[in-house]
Tab-separated table of C-alpha atoms in Angstrom:
chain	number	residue	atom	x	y	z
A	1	UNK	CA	-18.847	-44.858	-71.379
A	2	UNK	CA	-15.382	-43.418	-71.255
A	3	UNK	CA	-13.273	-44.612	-68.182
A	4	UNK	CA	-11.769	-42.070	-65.123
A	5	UNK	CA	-9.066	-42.660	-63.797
A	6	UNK	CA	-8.531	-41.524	-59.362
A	7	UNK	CA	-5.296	-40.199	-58.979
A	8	UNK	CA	-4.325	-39.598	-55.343
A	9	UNK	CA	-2.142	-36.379	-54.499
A	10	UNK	CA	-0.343	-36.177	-51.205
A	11	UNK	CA	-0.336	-32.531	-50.000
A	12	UNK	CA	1.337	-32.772	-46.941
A	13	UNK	CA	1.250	-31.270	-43.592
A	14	UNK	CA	-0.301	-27.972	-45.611
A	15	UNK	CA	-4.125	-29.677	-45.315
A	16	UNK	CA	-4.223	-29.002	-41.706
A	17	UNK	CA	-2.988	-25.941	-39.579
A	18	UNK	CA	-0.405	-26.222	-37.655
A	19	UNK	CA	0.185	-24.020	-34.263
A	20	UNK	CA	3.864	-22.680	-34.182
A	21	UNK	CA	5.208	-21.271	-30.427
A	22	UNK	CA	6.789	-17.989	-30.565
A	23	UNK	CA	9.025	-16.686	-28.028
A	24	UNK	CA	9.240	-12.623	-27.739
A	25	UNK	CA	11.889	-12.256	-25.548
A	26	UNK	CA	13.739	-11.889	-22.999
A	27	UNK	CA	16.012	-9.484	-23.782
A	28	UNK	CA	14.185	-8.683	-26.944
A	29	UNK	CA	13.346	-4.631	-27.830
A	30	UNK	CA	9.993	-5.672	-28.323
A	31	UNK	CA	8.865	-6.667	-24.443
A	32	UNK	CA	10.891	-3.737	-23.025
A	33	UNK	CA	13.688	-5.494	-21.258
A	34	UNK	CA	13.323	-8.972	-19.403
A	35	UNK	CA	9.999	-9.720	-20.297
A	36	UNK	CA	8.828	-12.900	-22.201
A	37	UNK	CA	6.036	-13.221	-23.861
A	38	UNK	CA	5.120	-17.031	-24.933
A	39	UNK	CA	2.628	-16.941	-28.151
A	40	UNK	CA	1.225	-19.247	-30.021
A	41	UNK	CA	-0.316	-18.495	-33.455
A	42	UNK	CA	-2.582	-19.798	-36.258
A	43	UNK	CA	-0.501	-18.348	-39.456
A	44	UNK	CA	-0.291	-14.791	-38.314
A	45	UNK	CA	-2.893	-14.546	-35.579
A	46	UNK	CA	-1.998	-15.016	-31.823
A	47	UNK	CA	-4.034	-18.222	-30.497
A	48	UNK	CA	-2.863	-17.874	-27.045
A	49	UNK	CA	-0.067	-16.181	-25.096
A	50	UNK	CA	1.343	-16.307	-21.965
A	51	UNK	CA	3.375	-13.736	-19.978
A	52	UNK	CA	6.491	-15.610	-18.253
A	53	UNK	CA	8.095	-13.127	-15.236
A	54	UNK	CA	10.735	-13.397	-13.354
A	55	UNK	CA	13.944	-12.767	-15.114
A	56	UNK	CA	14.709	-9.825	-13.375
A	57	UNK	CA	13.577	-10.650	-9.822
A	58	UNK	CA	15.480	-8.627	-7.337
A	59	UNK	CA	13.846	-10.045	-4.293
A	60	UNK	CA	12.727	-6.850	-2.325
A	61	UNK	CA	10.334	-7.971	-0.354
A	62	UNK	CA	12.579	-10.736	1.642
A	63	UNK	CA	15.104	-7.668	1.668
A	64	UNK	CA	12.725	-5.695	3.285
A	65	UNK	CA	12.751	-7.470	6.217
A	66	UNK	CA	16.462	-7.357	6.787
A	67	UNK	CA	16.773	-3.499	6.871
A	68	UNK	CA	14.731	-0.896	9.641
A	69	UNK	CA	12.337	1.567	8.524
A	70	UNK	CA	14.666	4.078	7.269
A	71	UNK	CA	16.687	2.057	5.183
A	72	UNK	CA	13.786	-0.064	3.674
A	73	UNK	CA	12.896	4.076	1.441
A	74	UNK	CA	15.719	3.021	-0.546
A	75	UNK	CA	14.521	-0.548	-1.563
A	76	UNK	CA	10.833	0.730	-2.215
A	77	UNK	CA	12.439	3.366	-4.502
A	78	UNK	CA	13.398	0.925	-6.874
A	79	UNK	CA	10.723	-1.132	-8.583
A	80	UNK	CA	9.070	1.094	-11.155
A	81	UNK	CA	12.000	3.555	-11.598
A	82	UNK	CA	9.816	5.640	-13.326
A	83	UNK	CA	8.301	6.861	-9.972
A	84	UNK	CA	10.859	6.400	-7.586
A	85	UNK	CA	8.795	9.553	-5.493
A	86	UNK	CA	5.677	8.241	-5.644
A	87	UNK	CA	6.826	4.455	-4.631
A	88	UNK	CA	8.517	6.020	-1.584
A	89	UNK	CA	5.627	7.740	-0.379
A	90	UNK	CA	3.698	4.692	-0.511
A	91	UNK	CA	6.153	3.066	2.278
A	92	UNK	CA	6.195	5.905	4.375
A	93	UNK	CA	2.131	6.548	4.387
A	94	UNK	CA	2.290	3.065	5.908
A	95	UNK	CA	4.895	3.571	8.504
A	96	UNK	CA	3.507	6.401	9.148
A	97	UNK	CA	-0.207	5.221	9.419
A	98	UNK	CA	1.804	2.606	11.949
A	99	UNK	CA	3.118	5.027	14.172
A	100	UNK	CA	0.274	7.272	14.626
A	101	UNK	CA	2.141	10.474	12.758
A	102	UNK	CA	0.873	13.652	12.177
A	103	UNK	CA	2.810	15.099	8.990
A	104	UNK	CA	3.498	18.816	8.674
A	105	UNK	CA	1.180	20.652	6.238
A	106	UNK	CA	4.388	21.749	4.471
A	107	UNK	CA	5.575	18.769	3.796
A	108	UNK	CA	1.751	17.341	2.754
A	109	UNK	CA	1.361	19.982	-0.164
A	110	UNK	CA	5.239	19.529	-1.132
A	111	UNK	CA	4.738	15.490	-1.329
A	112	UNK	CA	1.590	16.242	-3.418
A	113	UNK	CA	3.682	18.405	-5.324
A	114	UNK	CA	6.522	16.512	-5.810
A	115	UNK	CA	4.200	13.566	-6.535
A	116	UNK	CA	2.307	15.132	-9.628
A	117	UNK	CA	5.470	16.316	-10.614
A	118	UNK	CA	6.858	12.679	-10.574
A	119	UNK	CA	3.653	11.822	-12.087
A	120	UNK	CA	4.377	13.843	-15.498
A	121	UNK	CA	7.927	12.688	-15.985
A	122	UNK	CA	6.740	8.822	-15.962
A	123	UNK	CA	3.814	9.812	-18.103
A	124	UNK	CA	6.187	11.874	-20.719
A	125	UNK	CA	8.526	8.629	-21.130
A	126	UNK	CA	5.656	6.615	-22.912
A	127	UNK	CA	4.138	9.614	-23.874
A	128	UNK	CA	7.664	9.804	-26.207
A	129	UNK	CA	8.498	5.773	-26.447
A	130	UNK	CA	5.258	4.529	-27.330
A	131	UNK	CA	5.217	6.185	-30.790
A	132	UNK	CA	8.823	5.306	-30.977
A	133	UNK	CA	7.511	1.545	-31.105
A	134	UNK	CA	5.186	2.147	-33.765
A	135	UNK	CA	8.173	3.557	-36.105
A	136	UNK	CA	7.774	7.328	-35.184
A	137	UNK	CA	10.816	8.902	-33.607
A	138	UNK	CA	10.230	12.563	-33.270
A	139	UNK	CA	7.789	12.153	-30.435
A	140	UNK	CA	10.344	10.747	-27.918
A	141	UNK	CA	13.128	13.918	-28.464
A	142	UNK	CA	10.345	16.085	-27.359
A	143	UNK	CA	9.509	13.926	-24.490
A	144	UNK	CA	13.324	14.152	-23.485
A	145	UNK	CA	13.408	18.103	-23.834
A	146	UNK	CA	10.299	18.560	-21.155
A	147	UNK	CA	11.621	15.656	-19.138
A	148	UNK	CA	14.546	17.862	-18.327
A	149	UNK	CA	12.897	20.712	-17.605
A	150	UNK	CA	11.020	18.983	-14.812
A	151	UNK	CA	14.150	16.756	-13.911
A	152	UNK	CA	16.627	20.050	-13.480
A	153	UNK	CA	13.827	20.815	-10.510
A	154	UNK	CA	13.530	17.403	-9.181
A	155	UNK	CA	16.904	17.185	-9.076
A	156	UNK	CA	17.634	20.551	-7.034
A	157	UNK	CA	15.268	19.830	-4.296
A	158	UNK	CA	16.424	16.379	-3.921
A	159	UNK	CA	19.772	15.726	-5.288
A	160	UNK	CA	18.814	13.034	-7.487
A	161	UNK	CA	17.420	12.264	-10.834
A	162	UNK	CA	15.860	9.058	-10.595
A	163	UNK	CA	15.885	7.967	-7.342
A	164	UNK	CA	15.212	10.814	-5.552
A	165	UNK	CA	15.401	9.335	-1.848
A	166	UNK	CA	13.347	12.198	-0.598
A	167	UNK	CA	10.974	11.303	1.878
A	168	UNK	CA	11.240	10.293	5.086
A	169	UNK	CA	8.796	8.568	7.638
A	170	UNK	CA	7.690	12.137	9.050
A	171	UNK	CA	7.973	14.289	6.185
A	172	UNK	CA	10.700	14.885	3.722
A	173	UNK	CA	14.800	14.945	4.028
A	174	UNK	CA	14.823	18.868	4.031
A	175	UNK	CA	13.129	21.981	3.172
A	176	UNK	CA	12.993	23.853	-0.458
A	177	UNK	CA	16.135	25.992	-1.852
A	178	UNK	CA	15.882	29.668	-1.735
A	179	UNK	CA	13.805	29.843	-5.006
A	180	UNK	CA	13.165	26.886	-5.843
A	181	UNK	CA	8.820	27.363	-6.083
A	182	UNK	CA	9.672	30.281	-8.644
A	183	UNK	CA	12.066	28.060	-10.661
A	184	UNK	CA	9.528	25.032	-10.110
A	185	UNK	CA	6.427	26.952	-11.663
A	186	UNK	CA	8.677	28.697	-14.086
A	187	UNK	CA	9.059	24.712	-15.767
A	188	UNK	CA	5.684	23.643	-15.455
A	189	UNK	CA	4.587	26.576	-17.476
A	190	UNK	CA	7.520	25.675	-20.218
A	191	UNK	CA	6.613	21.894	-20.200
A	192	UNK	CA	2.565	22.371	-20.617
A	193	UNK	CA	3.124	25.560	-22.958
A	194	UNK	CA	4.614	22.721	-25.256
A	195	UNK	CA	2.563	20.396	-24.711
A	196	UNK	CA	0.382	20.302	-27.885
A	197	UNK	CA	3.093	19.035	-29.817
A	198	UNK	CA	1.874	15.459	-28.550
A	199	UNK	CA	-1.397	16.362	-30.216
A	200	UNK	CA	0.033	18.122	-33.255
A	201	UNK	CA	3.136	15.164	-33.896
A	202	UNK	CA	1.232	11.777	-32.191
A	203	UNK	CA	-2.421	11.941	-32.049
A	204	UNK	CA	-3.063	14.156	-35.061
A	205	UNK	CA	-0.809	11.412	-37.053
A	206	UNK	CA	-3.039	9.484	-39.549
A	207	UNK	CA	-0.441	6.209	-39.284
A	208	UNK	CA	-0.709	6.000	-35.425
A	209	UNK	CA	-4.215	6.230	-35.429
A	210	UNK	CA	-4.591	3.157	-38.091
A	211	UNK	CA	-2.459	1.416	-35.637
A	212	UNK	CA	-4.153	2.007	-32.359
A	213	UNK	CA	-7.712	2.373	-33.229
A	214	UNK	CA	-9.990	-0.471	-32.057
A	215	UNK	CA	-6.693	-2.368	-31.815
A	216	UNK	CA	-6.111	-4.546	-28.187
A	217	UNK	CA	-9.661	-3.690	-26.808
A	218	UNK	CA	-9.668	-4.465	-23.059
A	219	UNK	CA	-13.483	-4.905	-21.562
A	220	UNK	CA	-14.238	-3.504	-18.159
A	221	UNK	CA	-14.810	-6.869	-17.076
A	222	UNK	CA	-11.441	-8.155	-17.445
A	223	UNK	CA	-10.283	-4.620	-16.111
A	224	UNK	CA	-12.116	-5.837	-12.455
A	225	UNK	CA	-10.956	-9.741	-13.152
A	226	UNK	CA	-7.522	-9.034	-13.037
A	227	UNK	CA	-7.362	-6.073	-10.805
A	228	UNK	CA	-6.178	-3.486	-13.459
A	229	UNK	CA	-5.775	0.295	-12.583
A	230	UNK	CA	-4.303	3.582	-13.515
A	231	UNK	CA	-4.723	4.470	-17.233
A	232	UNK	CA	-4.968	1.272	-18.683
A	233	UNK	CA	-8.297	0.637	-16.271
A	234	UNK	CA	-9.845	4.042	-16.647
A	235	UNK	CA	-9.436	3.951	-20.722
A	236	UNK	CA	-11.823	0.949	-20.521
A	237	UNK	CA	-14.283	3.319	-18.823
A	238	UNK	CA	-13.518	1.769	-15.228
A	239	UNK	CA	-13.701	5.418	-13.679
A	240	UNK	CA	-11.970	5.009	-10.084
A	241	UNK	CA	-8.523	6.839	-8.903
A	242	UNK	CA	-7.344	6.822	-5.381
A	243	UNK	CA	-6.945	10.350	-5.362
A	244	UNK	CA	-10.476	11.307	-5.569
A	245	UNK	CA	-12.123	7.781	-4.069
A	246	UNK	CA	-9.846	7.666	-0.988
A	247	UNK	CA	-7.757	11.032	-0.712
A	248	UNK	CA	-4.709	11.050	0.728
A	249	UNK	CA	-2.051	13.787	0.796
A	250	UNK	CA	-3.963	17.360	0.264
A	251	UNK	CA	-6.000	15.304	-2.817
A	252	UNK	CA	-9.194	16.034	-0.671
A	253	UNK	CA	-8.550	19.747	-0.906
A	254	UNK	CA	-8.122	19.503	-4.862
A	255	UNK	CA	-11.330	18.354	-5.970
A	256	UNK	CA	-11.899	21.323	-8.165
A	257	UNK	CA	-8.972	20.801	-9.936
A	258	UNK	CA	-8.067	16.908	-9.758
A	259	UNK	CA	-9.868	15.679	-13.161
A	260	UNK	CA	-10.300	11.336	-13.222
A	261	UNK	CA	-10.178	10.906	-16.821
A	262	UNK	CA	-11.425	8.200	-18.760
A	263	UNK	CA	-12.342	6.793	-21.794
A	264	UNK	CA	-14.820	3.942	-23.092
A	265	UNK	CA	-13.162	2.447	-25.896
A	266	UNK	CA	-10.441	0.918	-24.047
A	267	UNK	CA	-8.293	0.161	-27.154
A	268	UNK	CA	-5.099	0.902	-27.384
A	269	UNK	CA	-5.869	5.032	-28.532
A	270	UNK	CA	-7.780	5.428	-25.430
A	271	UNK	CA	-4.739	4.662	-23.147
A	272	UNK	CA	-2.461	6.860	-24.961
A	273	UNK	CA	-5.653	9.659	-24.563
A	274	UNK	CA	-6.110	8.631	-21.217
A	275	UNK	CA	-2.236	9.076	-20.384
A	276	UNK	CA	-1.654	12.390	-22.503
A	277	UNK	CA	-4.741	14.018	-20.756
A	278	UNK	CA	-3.736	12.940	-16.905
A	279	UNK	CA	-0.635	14.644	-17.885
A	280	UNK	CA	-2.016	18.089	-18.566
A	281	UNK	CA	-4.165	17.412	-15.318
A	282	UNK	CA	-1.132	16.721	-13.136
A	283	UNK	CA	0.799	19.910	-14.534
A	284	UNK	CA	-2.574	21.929	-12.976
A	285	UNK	CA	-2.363	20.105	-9.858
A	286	UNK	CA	1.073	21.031	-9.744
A	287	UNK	CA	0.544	24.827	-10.090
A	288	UNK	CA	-2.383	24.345	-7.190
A	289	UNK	CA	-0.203	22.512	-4.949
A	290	UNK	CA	2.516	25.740	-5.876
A	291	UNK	CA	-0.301	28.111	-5.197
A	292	UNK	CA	-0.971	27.146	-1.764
A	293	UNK	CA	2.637	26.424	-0.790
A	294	UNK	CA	2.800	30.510	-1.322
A	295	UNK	CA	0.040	30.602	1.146
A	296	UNK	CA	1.301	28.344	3.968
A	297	UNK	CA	3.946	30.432	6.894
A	298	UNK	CA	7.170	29.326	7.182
A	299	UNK	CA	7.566	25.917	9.523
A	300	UNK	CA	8.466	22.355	9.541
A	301	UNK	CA	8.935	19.503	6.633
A	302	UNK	CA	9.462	16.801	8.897
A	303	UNK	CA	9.134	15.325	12.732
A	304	UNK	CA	11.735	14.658	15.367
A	305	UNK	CA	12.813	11.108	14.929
A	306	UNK	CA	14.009	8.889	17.723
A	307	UNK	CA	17.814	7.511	17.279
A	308	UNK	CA	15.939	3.641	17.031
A	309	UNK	CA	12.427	3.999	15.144
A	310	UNK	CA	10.151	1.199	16.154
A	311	UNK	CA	6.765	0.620	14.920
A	312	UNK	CA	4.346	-0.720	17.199
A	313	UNK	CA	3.022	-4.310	16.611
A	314	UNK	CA	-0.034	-4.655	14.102
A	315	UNK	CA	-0.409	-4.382	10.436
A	316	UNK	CA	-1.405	-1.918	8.123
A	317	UNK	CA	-2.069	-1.113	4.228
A	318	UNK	CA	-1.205	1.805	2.519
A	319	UNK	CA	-1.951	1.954	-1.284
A	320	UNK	CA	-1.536	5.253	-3.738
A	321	UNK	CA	-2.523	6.376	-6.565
A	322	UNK	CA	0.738	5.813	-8.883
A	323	UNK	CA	1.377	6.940	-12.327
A	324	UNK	CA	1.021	3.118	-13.670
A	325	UNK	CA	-1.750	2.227	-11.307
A	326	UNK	CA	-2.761	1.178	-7.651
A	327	UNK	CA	0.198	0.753	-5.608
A	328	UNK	CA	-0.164	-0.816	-2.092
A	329	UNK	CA	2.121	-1.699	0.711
A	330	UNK	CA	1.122	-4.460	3.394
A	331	UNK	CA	3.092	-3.830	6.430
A	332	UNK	CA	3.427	-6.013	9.471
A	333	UNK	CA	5.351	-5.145	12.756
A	334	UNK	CA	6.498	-7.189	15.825
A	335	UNK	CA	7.384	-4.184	17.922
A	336	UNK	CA	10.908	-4.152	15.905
A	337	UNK	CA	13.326	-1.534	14.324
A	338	UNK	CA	12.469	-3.645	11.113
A	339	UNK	CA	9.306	-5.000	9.363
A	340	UNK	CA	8.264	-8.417	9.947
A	341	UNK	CA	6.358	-8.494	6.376
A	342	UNK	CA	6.145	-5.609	3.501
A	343	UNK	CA	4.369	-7.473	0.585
A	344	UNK	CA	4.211	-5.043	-2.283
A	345	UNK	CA	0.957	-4.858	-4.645
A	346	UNK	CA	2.200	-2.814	-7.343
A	347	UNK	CA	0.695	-1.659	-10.996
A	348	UNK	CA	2.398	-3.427	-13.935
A	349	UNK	CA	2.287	-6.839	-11.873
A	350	UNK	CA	-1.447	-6.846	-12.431
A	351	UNK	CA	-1.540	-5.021	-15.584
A	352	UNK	CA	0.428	-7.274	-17.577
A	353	UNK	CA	-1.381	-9.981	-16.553
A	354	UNK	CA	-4.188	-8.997	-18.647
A	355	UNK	CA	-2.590	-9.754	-21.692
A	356	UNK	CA	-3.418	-13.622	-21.472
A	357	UNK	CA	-7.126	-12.582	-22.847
A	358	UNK	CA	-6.002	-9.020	-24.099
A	359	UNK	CA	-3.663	-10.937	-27.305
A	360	UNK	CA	-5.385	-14.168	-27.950
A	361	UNK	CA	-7.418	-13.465	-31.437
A	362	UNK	CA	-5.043	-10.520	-32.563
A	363	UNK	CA	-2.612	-10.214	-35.140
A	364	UNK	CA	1.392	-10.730	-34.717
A	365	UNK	CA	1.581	-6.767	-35.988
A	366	UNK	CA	-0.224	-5.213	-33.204
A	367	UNK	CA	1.455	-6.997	-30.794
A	368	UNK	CA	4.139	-4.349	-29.856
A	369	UNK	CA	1.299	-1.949	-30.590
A	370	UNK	CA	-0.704	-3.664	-27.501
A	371	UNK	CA	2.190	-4.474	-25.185
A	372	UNK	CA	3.362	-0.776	-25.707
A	373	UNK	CA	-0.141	0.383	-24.492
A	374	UNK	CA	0.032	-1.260	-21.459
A	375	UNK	CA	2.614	1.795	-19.672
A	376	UNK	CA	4.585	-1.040	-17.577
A	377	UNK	CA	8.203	-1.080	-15.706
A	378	UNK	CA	9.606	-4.769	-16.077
A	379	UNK	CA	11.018	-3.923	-12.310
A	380	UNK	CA	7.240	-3.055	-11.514
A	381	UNK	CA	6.308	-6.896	-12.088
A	382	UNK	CA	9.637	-8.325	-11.012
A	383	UNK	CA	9.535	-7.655	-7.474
């Protein structure tokens, strides 16, 4: 019988797996700005991760307390900068819902307006930055070119280009320039004549679809768990928008044309769907909201203000329908020229948070493909 010989071979830490903590960020192109994103992986797949807020926190809501309800329009402006309009309306539905005001129908169809308006140059940024992450660069000069066409507009009826400081508890600042309808429907027929190019350039791209394509499924469930909304929600076939379920503005009157649009698959194809379709939508709500401004007489865009605005004690919530999402405003009054409490609810806050089960089980790769799909404002979650 021939002898053997055992000869023991030391292979190191390699016989087990080790988890290694990755740190996306802050400051790092891939999270957008101040984000941080805490991962931990299993060779290249994401094990767990954890979003960590806060770098950029700019402490509105304290400041809201400190300035009277004129003044607090400018702070509200500010968190998703991507819809300054539609964050200001939000704070003066509430004031308004405080006081007991009855708006001018002028100035309801020109918020509405001005609000789907807003609503197309957020939706055109990711539209044109969310290829841009997945390597494609083309995309986001087209985004630019319409963005202008819509900004030139914004810009004359309000003086601003991001933060447009238009409304005001009662209506809006002023009325329209001599004009300014024929100029306004003359863009939104330049920017949705163009619009196919997202098809022809993004969707109709063979490499983007490989990348998106049952990548970062979100389930409905975790949609209602964490209190997502806006497209992100409604690509996971969560089918609920403020604007139809609880109308506000003249939304009630555009039923026919307001179209909720949605999507089952929920990965991250369907929220770039989802996102380029509500953007067609809003340029036809646009040209509604145009069509029956030509119908409306001459009058008002705002109410007679006292010199010391007060709201009455109580508490109130006012929440939109913004281009990331839900957006709500709690407001309590003591009888004062300021609030006692505005705690803001907004979008990307809760959207974000989803990522804690939306990453886990996915590869390092589609990270930025996932955290791109999400549509979020760092300022949105940094409050």
């Amino acid at each position: 019988m021939t002898p053997t010989t055992e000869t023991m071979v030391g292979i190191g830490g390699a016989a087990e797996s080790t988890d290694m903590v990755l740190n996306i960020g802050p400051q790092h192109p891939s999270t957008h700005g101040v984000l941080r994103l805490k991962l931990v992986l299993d060779g290249e797949r994401i094990t767990h991760a954890e979003p960590v807020i806060g770098y950029m926190h700019r402490g509105a809501e304290k400041l809201f307390e400190a300035r009277d309800y004129r003044q607090i329009i400018m702070l509200a402006n500010r968190h998703d900068w991507l819809s300054a309009f539609s964050n200001e309306l939000g704070v003066v539905l509430a004031v308004e819902r405080m006081l007991g005001m009855e708006v001018p129908e002028r100035a309801v169809w020109l918020r509405t307006l001005l609000a789907e308006l807003n609503r197309v140059l957020n939706h055109l940024m990711f539209l044109g930055s969310y290829p841009l992450e997945l390597g494609g660069i083309t995309p986001i000069f087209y985004a630019f070119r319409e963005r202008e066409e819509l900004q030139h507009v914004m810009e004359e009826v309000s003086g601003g280009r991001m933060h447009y400081m238009f409304n005001r508890v009662g209506g809006l600042k002023e009325d329209l320039p001599a004009g300014w309808t024929t100029r306004a429907r003359a863009a939104v027929a330049d920017v949705r004549s163009r619009m196919d190019r997202f098809d022809d350039l993004v969707l109709g791209n063979e490499i983007f679809r490989g990348r998106t394509r049952d990548v970062g499924t979100l389930a409905p469930e975790a949609v209602h768990a964490y209190g997502v909304s806006g497209p992100i929600g409604r690509a996971s076939g969560v089918d609920f928008d403020l604007r139809r379920d609880e109308p506000y503005l003249a939304y009630g009157e555009l039923g026919h044309v307001l179209k909720v649009v949605t999507r089952q698959e929920g990965d991250c194809l369907a929220r770039f769907e989802c996102l380029l379709e509500q953007t067609h939508n809003a340029l036809d709500l646009a040209d509604a909201c145009l069509d029956r401004l030509a119908e409306l007489p001459p009058g008002p865009v705002n109410q007679r203000l006292p010199k010391v605005l007060k709201a009455p004690e109580g508490h109130t919530y006012a929440w939109t329908e913004n281009p990331l999402g839900i957006n709500g405003y709690y407001l309590v009054s003591k009888g004062e020229k300021t609030p006692y409490r505005l705690k803001l609810r907004s979008a990307s806050y809760n959207n974000i948070q989803v990522l804690t089960e939306l990453l886990p089980g996915t590869l390092v790769a589609d990270m930025v493909a996932i955290l791109g799909s999400m549509f979020f404002v760092v300022g949105d979650i940094d409050k």
